[in-house]
mmCIF file with all atom_site columns, C-alpha atoms in Angstrom:
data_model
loop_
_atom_site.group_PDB
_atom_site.id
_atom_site.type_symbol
_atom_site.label_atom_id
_atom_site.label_alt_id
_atom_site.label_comp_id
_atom_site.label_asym_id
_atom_site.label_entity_id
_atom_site.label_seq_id
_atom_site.pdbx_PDB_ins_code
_atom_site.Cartn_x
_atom_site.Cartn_y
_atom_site.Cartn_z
_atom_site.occupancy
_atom_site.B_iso_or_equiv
_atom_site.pdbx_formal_charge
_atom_site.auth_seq_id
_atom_site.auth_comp_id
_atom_site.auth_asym_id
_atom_site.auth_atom_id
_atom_site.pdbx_PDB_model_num
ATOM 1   C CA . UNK A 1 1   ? -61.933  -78.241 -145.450 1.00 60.00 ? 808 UNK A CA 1
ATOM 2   C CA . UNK A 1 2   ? -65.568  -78.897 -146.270 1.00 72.00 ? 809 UNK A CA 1
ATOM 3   C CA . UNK A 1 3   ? -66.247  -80.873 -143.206 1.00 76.00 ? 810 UNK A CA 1
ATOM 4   C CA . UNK A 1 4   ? -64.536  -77.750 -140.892 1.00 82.00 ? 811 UNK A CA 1
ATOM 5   C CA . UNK A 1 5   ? -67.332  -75.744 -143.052 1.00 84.00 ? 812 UNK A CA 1
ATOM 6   C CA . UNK A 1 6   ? -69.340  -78.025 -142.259 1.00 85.00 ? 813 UNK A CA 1
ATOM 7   C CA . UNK A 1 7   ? -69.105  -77.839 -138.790 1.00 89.00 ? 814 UNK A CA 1
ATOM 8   C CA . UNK A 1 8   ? -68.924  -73.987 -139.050 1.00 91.00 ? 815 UNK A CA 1
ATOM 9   C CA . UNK A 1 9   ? -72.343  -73.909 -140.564 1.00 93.00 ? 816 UNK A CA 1
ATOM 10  C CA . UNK A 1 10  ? -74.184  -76.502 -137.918 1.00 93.00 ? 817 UNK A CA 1
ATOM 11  C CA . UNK A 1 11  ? -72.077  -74.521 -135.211 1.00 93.00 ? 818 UNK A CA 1
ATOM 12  C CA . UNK A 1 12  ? -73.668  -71.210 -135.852 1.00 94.00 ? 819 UNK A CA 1
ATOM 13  C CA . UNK A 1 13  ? -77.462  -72.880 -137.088 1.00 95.00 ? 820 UNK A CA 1
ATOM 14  C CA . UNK A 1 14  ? -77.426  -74.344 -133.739 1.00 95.00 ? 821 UNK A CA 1
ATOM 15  C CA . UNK A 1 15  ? -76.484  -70.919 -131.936 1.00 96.00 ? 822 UNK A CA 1
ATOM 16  C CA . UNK A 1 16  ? -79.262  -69.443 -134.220 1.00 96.00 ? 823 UNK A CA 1
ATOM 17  C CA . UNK A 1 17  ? -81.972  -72.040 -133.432 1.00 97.00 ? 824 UNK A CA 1
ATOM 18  C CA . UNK A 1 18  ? -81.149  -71.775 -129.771 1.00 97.00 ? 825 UNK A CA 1
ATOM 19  C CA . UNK A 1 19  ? -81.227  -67.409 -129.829 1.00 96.00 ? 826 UNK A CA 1
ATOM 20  C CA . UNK A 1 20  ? -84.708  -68.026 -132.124 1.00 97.00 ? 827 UNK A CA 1
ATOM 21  C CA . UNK A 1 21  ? -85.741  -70.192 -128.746 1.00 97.00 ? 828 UNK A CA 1
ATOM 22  C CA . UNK A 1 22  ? -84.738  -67.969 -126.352 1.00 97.00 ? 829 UNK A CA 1
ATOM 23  C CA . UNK A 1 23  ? -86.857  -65.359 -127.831 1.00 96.00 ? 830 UNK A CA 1
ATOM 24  C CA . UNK A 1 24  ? -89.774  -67.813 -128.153 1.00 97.00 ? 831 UNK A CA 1
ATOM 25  C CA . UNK A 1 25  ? -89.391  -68.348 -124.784 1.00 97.00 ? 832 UNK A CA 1
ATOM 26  C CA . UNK A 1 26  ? -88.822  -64.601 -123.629 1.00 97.00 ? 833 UNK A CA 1
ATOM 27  C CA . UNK A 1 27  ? -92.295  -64.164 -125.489 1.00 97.00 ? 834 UNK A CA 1
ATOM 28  C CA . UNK A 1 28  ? -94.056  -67.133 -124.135 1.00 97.00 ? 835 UNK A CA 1
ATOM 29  C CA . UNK A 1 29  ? -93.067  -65.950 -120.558 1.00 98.00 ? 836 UNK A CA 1
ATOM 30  C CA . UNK A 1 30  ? -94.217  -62.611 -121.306 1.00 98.00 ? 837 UNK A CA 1
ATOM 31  C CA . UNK A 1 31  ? -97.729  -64.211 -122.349 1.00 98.00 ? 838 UNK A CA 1
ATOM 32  C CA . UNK A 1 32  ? -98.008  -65.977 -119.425 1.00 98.00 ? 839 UNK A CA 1
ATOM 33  C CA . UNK A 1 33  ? -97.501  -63.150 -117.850 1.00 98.00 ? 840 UNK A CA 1
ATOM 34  C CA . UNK A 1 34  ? -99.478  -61.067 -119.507 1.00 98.00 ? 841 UNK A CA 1
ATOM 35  C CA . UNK A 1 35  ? -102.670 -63.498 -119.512 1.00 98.00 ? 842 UNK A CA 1
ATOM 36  C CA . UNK A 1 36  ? -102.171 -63.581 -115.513 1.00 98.00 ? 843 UNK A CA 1
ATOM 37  C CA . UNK A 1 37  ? -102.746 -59.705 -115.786 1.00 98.00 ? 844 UNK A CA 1
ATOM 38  C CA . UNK A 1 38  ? -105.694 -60.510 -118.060 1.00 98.00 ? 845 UNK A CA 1
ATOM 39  C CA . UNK A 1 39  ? -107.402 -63.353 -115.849 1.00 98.00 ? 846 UNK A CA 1
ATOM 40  C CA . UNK A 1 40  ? -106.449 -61.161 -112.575 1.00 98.00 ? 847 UNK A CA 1
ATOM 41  C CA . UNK A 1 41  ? -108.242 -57.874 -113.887 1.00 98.00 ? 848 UNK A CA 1
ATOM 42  C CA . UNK A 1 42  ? -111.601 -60.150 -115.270 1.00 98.00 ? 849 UNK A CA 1
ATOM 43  C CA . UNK A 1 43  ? -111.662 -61.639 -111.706 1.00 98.00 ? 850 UNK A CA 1
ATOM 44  C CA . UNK A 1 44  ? -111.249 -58.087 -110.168 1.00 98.00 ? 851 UNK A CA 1
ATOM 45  C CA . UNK A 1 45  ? -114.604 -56.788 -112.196 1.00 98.00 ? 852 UNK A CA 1
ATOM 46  C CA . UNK A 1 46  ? -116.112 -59.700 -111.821 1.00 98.00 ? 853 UNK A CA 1
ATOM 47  C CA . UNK A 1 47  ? -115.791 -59.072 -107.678 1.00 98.00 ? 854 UNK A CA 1
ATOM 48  C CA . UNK A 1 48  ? -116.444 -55.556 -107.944 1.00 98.00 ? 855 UNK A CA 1
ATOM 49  C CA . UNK A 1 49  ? -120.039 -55.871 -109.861 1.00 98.00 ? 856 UNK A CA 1
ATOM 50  C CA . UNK A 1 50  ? -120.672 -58.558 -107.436 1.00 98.00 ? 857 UNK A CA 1
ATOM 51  C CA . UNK A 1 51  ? -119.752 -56.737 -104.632 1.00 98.00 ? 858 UNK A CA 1
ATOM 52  C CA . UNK A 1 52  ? -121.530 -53.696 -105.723 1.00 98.00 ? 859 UNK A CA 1
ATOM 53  C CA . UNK A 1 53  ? -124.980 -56.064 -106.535 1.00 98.00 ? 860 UNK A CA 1
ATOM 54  C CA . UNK A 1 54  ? -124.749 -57.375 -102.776 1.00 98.00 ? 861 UNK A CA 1
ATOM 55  C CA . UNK A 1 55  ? -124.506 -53.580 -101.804 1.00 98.00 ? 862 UNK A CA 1
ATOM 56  C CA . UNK A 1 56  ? -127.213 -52.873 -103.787 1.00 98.00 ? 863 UNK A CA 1
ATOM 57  C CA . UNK A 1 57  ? -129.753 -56.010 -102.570 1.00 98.00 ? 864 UNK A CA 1
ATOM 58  C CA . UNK A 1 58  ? -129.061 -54.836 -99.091  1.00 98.00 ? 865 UNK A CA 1
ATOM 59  C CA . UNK A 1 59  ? -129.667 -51.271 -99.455  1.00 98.00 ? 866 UNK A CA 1
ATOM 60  C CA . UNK A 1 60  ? -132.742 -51.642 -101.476 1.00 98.00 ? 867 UNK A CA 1
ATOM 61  C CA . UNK A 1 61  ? -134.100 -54.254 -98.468  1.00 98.00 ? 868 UNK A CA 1
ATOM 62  C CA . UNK A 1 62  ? -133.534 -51.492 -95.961  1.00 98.00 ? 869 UNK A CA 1
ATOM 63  C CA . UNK A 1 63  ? -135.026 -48.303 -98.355  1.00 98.00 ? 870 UNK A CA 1
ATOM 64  C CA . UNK A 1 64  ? -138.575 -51.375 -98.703  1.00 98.00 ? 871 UNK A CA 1
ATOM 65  C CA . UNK A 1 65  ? -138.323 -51.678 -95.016  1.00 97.00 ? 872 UNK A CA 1
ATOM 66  C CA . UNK A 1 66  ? -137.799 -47.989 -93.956  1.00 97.00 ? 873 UNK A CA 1
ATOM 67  C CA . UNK A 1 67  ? -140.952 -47.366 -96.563  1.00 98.00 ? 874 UNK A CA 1
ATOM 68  C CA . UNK A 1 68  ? -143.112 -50.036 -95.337  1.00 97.00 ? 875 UNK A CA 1
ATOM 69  C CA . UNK A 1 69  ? -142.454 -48.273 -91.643  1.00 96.00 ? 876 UNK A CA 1
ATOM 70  C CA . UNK A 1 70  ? -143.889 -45.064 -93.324  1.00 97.00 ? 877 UNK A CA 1
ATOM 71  C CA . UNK A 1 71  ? -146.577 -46.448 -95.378  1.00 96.00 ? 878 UNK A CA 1
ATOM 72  C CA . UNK A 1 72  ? -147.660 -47.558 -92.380  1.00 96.00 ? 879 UNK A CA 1
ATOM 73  C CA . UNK A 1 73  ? -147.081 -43.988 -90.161  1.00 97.00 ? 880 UNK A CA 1
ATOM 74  C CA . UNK A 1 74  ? -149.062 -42.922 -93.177  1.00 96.00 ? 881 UNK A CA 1
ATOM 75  C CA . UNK A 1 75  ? -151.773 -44.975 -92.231  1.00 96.00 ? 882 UNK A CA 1
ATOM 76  C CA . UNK A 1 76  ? -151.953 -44.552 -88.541  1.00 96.00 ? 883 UNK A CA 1
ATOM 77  C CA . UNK A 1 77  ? -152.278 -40.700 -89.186  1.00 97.00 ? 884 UNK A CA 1
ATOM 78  C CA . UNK A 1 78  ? -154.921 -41.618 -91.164  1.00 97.00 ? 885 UNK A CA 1
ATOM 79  C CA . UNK A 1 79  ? -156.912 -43.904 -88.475  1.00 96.00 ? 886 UNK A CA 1
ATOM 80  C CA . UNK A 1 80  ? -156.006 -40.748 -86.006  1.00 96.00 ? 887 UNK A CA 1
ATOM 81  C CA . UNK A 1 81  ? -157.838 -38.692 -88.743  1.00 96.00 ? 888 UNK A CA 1
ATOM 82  C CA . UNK A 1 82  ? -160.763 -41.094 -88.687  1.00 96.00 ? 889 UNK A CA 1
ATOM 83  C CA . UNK A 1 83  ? -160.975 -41.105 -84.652  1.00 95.00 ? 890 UNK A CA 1
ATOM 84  C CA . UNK A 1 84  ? -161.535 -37.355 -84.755  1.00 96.00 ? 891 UNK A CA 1
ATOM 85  C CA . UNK A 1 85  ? -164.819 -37.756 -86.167  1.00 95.00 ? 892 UNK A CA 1
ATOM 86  C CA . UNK A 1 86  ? -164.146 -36.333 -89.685  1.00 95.00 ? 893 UNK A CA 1
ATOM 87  C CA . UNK A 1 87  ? -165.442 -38.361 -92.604  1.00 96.00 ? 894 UNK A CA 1
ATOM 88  C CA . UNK A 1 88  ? -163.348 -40.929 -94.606  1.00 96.00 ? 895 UNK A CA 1
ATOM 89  C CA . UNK A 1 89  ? -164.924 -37.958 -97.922  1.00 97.00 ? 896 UNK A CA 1
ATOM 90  C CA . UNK A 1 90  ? -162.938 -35.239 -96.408  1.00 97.00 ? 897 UNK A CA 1
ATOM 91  C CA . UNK A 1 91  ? -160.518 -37.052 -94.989  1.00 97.00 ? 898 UNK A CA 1
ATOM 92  C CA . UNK A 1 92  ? -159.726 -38.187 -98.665  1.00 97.00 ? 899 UNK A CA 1
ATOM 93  C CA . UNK A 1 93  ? -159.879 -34.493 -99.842  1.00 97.00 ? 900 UNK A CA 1
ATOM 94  C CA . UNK A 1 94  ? -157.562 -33.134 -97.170  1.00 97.00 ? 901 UNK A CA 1
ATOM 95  C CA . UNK A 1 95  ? -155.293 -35.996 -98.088  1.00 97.00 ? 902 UNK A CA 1
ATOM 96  C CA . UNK A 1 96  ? -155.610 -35.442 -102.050 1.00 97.00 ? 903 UNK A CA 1
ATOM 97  C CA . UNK A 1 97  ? -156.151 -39.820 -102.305 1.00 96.00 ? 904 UNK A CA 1
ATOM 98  C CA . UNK A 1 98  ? -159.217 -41.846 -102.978 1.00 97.00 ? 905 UNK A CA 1
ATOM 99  C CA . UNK A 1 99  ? -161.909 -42.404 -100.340 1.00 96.00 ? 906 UNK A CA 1
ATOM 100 C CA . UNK A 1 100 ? -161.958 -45.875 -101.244 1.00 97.00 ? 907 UNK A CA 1
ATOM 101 C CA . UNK A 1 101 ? -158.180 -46.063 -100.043 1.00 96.00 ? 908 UNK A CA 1
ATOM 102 C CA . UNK A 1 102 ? -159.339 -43.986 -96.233  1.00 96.00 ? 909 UNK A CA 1
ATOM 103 C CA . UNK A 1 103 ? -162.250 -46.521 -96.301  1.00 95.00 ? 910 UNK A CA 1
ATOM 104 C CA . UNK A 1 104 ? -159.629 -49.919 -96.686  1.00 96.00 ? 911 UNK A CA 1
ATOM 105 C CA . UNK A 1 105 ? -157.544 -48.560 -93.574  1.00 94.00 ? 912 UNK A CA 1
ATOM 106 C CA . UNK A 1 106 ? -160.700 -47.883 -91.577  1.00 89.00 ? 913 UNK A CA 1
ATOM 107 C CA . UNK A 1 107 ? -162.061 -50.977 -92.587  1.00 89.00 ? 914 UNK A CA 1
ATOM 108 C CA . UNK A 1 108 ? -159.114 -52.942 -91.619  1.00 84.00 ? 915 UNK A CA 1
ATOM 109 C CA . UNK A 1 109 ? -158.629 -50.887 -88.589  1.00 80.00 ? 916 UNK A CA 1
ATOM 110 C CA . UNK A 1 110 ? -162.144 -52.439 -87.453  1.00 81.00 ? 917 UNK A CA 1
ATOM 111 C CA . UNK A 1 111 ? -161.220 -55.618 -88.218  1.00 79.00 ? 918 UNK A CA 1
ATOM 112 C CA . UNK A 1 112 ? -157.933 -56.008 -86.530  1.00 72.00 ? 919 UNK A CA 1
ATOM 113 C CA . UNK A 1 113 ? -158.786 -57.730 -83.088  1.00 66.00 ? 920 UNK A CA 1
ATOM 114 C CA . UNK A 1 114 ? -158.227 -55.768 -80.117  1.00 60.00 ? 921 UNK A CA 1
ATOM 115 C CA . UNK A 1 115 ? -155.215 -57.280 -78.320  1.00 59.00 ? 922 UNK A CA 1
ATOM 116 C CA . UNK A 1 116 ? -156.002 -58.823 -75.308  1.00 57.00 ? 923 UNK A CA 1
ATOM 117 C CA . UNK A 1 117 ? -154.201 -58.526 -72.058  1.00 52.00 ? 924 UNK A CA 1
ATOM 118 C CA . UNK A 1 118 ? -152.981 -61.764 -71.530  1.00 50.00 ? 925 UNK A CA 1
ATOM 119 C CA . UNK A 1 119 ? -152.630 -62.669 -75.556  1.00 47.00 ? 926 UNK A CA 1
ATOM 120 C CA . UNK A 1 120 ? -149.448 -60.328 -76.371  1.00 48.00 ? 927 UNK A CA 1
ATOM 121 C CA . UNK A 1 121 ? -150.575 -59.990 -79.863  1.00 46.00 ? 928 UNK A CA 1
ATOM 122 C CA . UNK A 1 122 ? -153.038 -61.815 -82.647  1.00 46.00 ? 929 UNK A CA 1
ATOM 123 C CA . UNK A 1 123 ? -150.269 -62.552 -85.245  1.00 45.00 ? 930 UNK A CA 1
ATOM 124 C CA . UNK A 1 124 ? -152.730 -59.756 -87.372  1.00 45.00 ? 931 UNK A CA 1
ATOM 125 C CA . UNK A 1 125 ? -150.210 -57.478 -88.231  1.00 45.00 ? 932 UNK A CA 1
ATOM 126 C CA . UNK A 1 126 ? -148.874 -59.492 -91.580  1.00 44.00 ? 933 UNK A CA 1
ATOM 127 C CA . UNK A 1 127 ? -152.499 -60.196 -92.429  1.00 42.00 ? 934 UNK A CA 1
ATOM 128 C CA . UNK A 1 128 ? -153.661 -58.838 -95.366  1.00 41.00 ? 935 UNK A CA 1
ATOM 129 C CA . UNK A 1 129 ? -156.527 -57.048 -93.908  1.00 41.00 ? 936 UNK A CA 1
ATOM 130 C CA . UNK A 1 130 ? -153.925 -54.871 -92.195  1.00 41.00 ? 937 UNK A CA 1
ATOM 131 C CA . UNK A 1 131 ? -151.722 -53.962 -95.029  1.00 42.00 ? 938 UNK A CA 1
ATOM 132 C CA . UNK A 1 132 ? -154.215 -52.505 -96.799  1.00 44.00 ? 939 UNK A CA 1
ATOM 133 C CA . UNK A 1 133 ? -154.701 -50.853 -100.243 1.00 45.00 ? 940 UNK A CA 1
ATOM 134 C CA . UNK A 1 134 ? -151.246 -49.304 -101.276 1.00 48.00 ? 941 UNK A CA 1
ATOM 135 C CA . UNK A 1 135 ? -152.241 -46.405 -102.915 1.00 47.00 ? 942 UNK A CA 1
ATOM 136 C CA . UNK A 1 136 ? -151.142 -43.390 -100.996 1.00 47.00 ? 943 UNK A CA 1
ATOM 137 C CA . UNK A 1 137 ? -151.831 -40.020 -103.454 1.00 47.00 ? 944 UNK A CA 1
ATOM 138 C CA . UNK A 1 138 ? -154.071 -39.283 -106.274 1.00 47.00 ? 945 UNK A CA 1
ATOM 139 C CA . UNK A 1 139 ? -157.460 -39.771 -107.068 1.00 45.00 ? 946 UNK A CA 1
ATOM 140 C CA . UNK A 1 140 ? -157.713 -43.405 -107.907 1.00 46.00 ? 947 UNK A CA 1
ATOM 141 C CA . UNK A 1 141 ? -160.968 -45.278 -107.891 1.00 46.00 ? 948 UNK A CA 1
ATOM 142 C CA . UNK A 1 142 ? -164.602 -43.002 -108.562 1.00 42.00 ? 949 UNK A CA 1
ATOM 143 C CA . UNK A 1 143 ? -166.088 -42.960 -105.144 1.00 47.00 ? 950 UNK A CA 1
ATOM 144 C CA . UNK A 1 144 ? -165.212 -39.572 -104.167 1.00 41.00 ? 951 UNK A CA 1
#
């Protein structure tokens, strides 16, 4: 009778050890599962803030274009100012900047080459004569 005990006991040890490994592996499937979710959702923000960055780079490169267009409208008004006769004193009044900055886009004004007719350009426009001081309000510098 002890050995049908016997075999009674490793009988239901063995069903326990092999419910107890089920479970383990119920719960390791469940990790698994669960650290997919957690590597997916890292990947996800990792794509978003990139995304979001790239969005960013190109909309800032278009806002420093679009202001570079009007810093430069800005200064053509002011070299239409200057061919009216008016002095660069006044013109910097009117304008509420320095004259030192109305006297940088006469100056380079002057020294930007006229364009001849058969050239089609100078290659002047990215110099830094042309670009000029970028100060655009205020009173900055003492010349006034």
């Amino acid at each position: 009778m002890a050995g049908k005990a016997r075999n009674s006991m490793m009988v239901q040890a063995r069903r326990k050890t092999e419910e107890l490994a089920a479970k383990r592996r119920e719960r390791e499937a469940e990790l698994h599962s669960l650290a997919t979710d957690y590597h997916a959702a890292t990947m996800m923000a990792e794509a978003t803030v990139e995304e979001a960055e790239r969005q960013a780079a190109e909309l800032i490169a278009a806002a420093k274009k679009n202001a570079e267009a009007a810093v430069e409208d800005a200064k053509e008004t002011v070299r239409k100012m200057l061919a009216t006769g008016e002095t660069r004193k006044g013109i910097a009044e009117l304008l509420d900047v320095s004259v030192s900055y109305v006297r940088s886009i006469d100056v380079a004004a002057s020294k930007k080459p006229k364009p001849a007719a058969d050239s089609g350009g100078t290659g002047a426009e990215g110099s830094e004569e042309s670009r000029g001081v970028g100060v655009v309000s205020g009173h900055e510098g003492s010349d006034h």
